[in-house]
CSV table of C-alpha atoms and ligand atoms in Angstrom, one decimal:
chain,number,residue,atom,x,y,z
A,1,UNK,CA,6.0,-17.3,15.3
A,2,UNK,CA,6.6,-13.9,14.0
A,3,UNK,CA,3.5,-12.0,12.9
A,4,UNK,CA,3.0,-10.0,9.5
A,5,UNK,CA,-0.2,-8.1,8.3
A,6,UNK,CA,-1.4,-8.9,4.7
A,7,UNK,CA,-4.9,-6.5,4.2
A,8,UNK,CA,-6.6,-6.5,7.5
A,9,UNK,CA,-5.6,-9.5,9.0
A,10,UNK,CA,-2.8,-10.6,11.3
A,11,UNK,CA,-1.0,-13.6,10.4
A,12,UNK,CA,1.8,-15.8,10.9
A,13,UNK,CA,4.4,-15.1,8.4
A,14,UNK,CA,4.3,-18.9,7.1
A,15,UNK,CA,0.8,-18.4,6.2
A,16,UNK,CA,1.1,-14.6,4.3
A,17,UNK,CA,1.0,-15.3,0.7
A,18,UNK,CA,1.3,-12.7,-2.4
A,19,UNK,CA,-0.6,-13.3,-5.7
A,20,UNK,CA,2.1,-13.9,-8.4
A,21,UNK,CA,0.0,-11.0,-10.4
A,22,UNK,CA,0.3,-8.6,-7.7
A,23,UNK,CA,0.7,-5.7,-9.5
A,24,UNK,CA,3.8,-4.6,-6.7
A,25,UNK,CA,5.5,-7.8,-7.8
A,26,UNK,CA,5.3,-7.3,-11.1
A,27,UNK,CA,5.2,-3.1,-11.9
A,28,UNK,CA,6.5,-1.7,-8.3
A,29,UNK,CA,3.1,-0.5,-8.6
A,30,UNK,CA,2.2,0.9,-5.1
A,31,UNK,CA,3.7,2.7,-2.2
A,32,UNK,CA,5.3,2.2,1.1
A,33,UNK,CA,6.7,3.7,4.7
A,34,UNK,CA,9.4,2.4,6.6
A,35,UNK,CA,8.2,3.8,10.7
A,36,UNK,CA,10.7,3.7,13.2
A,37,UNK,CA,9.8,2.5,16.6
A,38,UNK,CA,11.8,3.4,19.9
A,39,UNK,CA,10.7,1.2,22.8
A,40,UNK,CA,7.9,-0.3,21.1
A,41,UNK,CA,6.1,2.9,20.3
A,42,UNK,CA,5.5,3.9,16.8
A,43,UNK,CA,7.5,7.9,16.4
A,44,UNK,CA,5.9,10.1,13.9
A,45,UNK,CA,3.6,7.2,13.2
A,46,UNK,CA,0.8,10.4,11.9
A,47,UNK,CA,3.3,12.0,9.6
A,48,UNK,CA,4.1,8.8,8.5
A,49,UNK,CA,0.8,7.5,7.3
A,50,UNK,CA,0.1,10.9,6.2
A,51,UNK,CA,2.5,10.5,3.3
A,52,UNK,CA,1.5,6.9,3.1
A,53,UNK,CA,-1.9,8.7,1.6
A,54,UNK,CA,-0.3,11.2,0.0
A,55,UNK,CA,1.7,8.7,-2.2
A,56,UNK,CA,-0.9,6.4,-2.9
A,57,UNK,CA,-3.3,9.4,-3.6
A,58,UNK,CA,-0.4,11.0,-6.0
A,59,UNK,CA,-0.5,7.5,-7.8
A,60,UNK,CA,-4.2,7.2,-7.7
A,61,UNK,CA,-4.5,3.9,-5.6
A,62,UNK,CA,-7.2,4.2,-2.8
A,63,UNK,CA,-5.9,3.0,0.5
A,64,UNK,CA,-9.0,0.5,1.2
A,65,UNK,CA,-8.5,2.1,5.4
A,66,UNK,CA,-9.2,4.7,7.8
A,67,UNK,CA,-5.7,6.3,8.9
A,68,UNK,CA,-7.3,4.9,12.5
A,69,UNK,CA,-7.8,1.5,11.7
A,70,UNK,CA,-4.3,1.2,10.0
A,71,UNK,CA,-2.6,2.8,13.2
A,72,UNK,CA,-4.2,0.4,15.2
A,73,UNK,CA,-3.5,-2.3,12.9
A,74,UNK,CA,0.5,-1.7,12.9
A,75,UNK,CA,0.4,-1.2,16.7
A,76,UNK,CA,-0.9,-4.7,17.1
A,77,UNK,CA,1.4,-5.4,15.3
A,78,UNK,CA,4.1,-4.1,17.5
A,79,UNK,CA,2.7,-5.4,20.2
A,80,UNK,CA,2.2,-9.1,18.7
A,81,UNK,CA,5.8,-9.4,17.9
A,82,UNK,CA,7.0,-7.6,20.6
A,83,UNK,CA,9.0,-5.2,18.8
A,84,UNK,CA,11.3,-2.8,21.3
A,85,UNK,CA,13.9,-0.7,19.1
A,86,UNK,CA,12.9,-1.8,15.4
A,87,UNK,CA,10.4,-1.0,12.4
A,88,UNK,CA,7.4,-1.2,10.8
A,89,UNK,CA,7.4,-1.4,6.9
A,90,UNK,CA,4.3,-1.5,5.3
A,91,UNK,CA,3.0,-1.2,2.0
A,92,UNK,CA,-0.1,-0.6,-0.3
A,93,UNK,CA,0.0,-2.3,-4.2
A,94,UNK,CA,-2.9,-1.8,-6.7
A,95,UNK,CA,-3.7,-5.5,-6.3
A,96,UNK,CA,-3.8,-8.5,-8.2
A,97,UNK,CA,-4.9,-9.3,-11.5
A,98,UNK,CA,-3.8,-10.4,-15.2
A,99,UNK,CA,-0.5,-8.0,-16.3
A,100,UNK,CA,-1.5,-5.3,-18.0
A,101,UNK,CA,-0.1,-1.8,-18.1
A,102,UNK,CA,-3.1,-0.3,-17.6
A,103,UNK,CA,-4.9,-0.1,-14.5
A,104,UNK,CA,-7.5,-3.2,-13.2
A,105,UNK,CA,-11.3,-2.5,-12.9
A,106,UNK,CA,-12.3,-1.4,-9.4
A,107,UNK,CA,-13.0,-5.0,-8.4
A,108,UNK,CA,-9.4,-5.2,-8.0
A,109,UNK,CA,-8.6,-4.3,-4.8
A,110,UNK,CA,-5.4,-2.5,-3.0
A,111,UNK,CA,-2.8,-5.2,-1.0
A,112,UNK,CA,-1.5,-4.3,2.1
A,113,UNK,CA,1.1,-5.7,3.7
A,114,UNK,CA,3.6,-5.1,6.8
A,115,UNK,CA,6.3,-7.1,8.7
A,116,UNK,CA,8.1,-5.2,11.9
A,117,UNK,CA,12.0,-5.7,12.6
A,118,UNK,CA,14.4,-4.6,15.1
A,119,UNK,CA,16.6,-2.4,14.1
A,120,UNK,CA,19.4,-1.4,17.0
A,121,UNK,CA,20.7,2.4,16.6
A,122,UNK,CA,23.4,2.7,14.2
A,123,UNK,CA,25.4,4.4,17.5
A,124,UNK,CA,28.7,3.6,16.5
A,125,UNK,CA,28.5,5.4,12.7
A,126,UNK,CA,26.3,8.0,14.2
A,127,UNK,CA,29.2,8.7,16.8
A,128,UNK,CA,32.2,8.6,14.4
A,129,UNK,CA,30.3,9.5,11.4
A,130,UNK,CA,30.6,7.7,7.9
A,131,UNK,CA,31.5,8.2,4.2
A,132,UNK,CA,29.6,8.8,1.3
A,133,UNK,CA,30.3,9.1,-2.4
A,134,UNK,CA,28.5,11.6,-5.1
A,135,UNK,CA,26.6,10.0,-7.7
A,136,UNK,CA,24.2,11.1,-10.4
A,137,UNK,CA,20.6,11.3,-10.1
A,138,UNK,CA,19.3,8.7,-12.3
A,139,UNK,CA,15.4,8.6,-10.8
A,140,UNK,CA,12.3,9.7,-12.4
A,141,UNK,CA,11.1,13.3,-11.4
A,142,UNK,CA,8.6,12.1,-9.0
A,143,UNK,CA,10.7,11.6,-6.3
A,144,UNK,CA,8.0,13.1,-3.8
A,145,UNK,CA,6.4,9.8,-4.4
A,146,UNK,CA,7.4,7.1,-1.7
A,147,UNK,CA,7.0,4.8,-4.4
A,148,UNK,CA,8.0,1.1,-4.9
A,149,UNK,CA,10.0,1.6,-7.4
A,150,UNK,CA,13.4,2.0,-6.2
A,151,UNK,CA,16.0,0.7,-9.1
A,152,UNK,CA,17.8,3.8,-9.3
A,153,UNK,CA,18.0,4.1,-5.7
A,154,UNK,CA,19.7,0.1,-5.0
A,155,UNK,CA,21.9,0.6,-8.2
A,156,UNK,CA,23.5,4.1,-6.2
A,157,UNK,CA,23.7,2.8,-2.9
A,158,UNK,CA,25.2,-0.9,-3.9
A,159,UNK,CA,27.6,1.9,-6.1
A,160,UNK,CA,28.3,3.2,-2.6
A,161,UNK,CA,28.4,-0.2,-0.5
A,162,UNK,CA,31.0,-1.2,-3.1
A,163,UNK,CA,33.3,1.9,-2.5
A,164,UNK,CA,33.3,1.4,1.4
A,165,UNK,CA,30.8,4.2,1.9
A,166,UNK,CA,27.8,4.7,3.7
A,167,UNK,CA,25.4,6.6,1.1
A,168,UNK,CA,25.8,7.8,-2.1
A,169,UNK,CA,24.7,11.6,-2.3
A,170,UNK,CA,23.2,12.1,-5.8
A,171,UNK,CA,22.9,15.7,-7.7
A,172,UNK,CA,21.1,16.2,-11.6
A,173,UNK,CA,23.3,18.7,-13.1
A,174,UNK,CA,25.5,19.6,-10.6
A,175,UNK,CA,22.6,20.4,-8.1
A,176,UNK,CA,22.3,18.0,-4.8
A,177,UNK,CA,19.0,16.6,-4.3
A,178,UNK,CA,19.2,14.2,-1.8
A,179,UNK,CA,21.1,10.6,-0.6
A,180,UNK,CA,20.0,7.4,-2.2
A,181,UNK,CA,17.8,6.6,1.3
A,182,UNK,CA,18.3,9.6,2.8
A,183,UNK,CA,17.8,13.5,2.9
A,184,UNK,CA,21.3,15.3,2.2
A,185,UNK,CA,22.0,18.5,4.2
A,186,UNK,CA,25.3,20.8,4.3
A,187,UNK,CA,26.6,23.4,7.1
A,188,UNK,CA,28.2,26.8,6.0
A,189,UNK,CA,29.0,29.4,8.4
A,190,UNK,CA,27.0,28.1,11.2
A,191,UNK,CA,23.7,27.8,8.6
A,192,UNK,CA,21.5,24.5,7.1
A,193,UNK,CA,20.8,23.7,3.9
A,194,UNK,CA,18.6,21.2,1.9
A,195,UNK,CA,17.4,20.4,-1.5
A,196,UNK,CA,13.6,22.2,-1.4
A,197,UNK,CA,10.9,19.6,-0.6
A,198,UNK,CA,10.3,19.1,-4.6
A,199,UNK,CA,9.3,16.9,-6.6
A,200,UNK,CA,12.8,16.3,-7.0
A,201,UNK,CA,13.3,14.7,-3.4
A,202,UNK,CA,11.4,12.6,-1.1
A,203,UNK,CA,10.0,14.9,1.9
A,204,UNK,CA,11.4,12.8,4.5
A,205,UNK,CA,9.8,12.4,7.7
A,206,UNK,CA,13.5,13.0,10.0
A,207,UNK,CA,14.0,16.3,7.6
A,208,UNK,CA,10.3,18.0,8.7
A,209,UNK,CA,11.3,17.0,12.3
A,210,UNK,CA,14.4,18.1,11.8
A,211,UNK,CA,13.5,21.7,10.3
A,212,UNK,CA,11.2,21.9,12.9
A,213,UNK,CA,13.9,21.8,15.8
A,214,UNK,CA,15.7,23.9,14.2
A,215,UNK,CA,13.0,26.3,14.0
A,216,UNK,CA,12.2,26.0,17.9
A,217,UNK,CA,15.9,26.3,18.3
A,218,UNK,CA,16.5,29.1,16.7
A,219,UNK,CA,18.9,27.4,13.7
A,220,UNK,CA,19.6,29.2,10.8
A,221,UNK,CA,18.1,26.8,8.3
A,222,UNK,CA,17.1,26.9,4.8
A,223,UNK,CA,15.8,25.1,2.3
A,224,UNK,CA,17.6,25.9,-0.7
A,225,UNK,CA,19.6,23.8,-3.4
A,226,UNK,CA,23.6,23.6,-3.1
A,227,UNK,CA,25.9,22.5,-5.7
A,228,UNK,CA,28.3,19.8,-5.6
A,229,UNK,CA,31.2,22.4,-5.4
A,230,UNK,CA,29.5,23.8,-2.0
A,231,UNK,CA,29.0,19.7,-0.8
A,232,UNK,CA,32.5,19.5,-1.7
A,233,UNK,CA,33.5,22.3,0.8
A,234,UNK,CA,31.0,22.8,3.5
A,235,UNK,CA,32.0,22.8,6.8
A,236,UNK,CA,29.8,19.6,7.7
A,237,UNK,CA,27.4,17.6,5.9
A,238,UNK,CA,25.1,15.1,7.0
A,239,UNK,CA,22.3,12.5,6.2
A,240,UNK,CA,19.0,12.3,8.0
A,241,UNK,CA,16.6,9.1,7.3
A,242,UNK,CA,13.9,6.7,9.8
A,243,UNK,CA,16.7,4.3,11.0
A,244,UNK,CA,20.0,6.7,10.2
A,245,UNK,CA,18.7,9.4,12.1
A,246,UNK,CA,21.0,12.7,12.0
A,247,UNK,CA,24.2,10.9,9.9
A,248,UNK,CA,27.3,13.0,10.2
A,249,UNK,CA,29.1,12.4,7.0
A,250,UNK,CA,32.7,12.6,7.4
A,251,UNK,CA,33.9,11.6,4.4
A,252,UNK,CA,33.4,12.5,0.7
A,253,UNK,CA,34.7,10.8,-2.1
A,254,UNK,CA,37.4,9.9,-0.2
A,255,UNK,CA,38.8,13.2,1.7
A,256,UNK,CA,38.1,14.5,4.9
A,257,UNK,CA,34.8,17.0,5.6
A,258,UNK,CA,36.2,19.6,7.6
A,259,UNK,CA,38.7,18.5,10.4
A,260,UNK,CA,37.2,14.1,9.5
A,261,UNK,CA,35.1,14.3,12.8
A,262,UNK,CA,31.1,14.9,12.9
A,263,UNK,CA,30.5,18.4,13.1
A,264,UNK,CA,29.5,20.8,16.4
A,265,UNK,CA,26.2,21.8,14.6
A,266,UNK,CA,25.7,18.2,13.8
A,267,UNK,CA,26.4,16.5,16.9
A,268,UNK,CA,23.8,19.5,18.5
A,269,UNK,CA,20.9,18.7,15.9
A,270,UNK,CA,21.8,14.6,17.3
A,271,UNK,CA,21.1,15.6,20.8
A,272,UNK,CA,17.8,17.4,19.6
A,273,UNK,CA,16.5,14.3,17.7
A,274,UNK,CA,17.5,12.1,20.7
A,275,UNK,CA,15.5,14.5,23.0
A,276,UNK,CA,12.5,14.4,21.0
A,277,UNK,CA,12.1,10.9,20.8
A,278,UNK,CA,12.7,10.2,24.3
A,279,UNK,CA,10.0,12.8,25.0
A,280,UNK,CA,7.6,11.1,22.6
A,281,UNK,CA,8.3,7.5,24.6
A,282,UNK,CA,8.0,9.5,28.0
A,283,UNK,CA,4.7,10.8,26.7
A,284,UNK,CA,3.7,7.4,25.8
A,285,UNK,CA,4.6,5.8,29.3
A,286,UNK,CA,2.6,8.1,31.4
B,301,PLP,C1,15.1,8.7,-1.3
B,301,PLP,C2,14.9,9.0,0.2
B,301,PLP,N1,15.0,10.2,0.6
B,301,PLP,C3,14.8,10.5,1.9
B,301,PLP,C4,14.5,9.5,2.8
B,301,PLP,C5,14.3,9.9,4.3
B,301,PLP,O1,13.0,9.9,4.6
B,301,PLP,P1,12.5,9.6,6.1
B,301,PLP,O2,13.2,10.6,7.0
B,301,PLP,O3,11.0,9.8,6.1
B,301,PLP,O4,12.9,8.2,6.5
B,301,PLP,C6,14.3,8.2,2.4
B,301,PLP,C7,14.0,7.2,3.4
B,301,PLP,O5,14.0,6.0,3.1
B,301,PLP,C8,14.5,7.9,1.0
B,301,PLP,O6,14.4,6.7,0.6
């Protein structure tokens, strides 16, 4: 029977139940992490639950755990449903109690929860690349929040799903922020860009491992905003996210990105990220 956490107990999933009231259920009141594990080990699990308590901190919910007790917590996790290529989700809701916009007392306490899957590489996409379409920004401007509120976020990637793409890259006036579950990046003249880490984009986890490659490798990259006219003629673009990893987008809108194939600077970032998780798993084994 598969396993799932629900505060600081692991269950089986049949016996995990959510108060109707939860505050998650009923506002999207909380905050969550998708963590990608290779080989059953947790990658940037630190960074990871380092924004966890960022997020919740930003939104002034208390995460009732030491950082410790939680990473031990999801790697028994692991380990209980013997997860190999896959991920953890968890998540953290200002509890339970009567509806109310305003928040409980403090003898409501936070709800964890967190289910593992397995999630296989997307190796064929991130081999031949995919398509995405350019949509407006909708969100709030907290976007720095991993919150649970994520309406604007299904209503532009179902947008996408419906025009045979991959992602929908979003923009507020003409400026790109980022994809609808992804960070958004563009390659001119052999240099990176990406949105600022704002509050107008979530500071994902692939783009800080990302920059820091980069920076090790000697990458021209910056972080600065592009328009939609520069998205629309950049030499490559690509996606980075937990399970997409370093995207190449091929496609815009429907024409071609350069020549329609991923990118050289691309594919190279690819072979870094593969690199540095097989070196975190080869770490892990010795
Ligand atoms: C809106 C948004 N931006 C960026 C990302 C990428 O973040 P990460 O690399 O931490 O998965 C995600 C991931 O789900 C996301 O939802």
């Amino acid at each position: 029977m598969v396993k799932v956490i629900v505060n600081d107990k692991i269950m089986d999933r049949s016996e995990a139940a959510i108060d109707i009231e939860d505050r998650g259920y009923q506002f999207g009141d909380g905050v969550y992490e998708v963590i990608r594990v290779y080989d059953g080990v947790l990658f940037t699990g630190d960074e990871h639950l380092e924004r966890f308590y960022s997020s919740a901190e930003k939104i002034k919910i208390n995460v009732p755990f030491q950082k410790e007790e939680l990473f031990d917590l999801m790697n028994q996790l692991i380990q209980e449903n013997k997860v190999k290529d896959g991920s953890v989700y968890m998540q953290l809701t200002r509890g339970a109690s009567p509806r109310n916009h305003v928040f409980p007392g403090k003898d409501t306490t936070p709800v964890l929860t967190a289910y593992t899957k397995e999630v296989a590489r997307p190796v064929e996409s991130l081999e031949n690349g995919v398509a995405a379409m350019v949509a407006d920004d909708i969100r709030w401007l907290r976007c720095d929040i991993k919150s649970l509120n994520l309406l604007p976020n299904l209503l532009a990637k179902q947008a996408a799903t419906e025009q045979g793409c991959y992602e929908a890259i979003l923009h507020r006036d003409g400026l790109v922020t980022e994809g609808s579950s992804s960070n958004a990046y563009i390659v001119v003249d052999g240099k990176i860009k990406t949105h600022p880490a704002t509050n107008l984009i979530l500071n994902g986890i692939t783009r800080q491992v990302l920059i820091r490659l980069c920076e090790q490798n000697n990458i021209p990259f910056f972080e600065e905003a592009f328009t939609l006219e520069d998205l629309r003629n950049a030499d490559e673009i690509f996606v980075t996210s937990t399970t997409s990893e370093v995207m190449p987008v091929v496609k815009l809108d429907g024409k071609e990105i350069g020549n329609g194939k991923p990118g050289e600077l691309t594919r190279k970032l690819q072979v870094l990220f593969v690199e540095e998780f097989e070196s975190v798993k080869k770490a892990h084994s010795m």
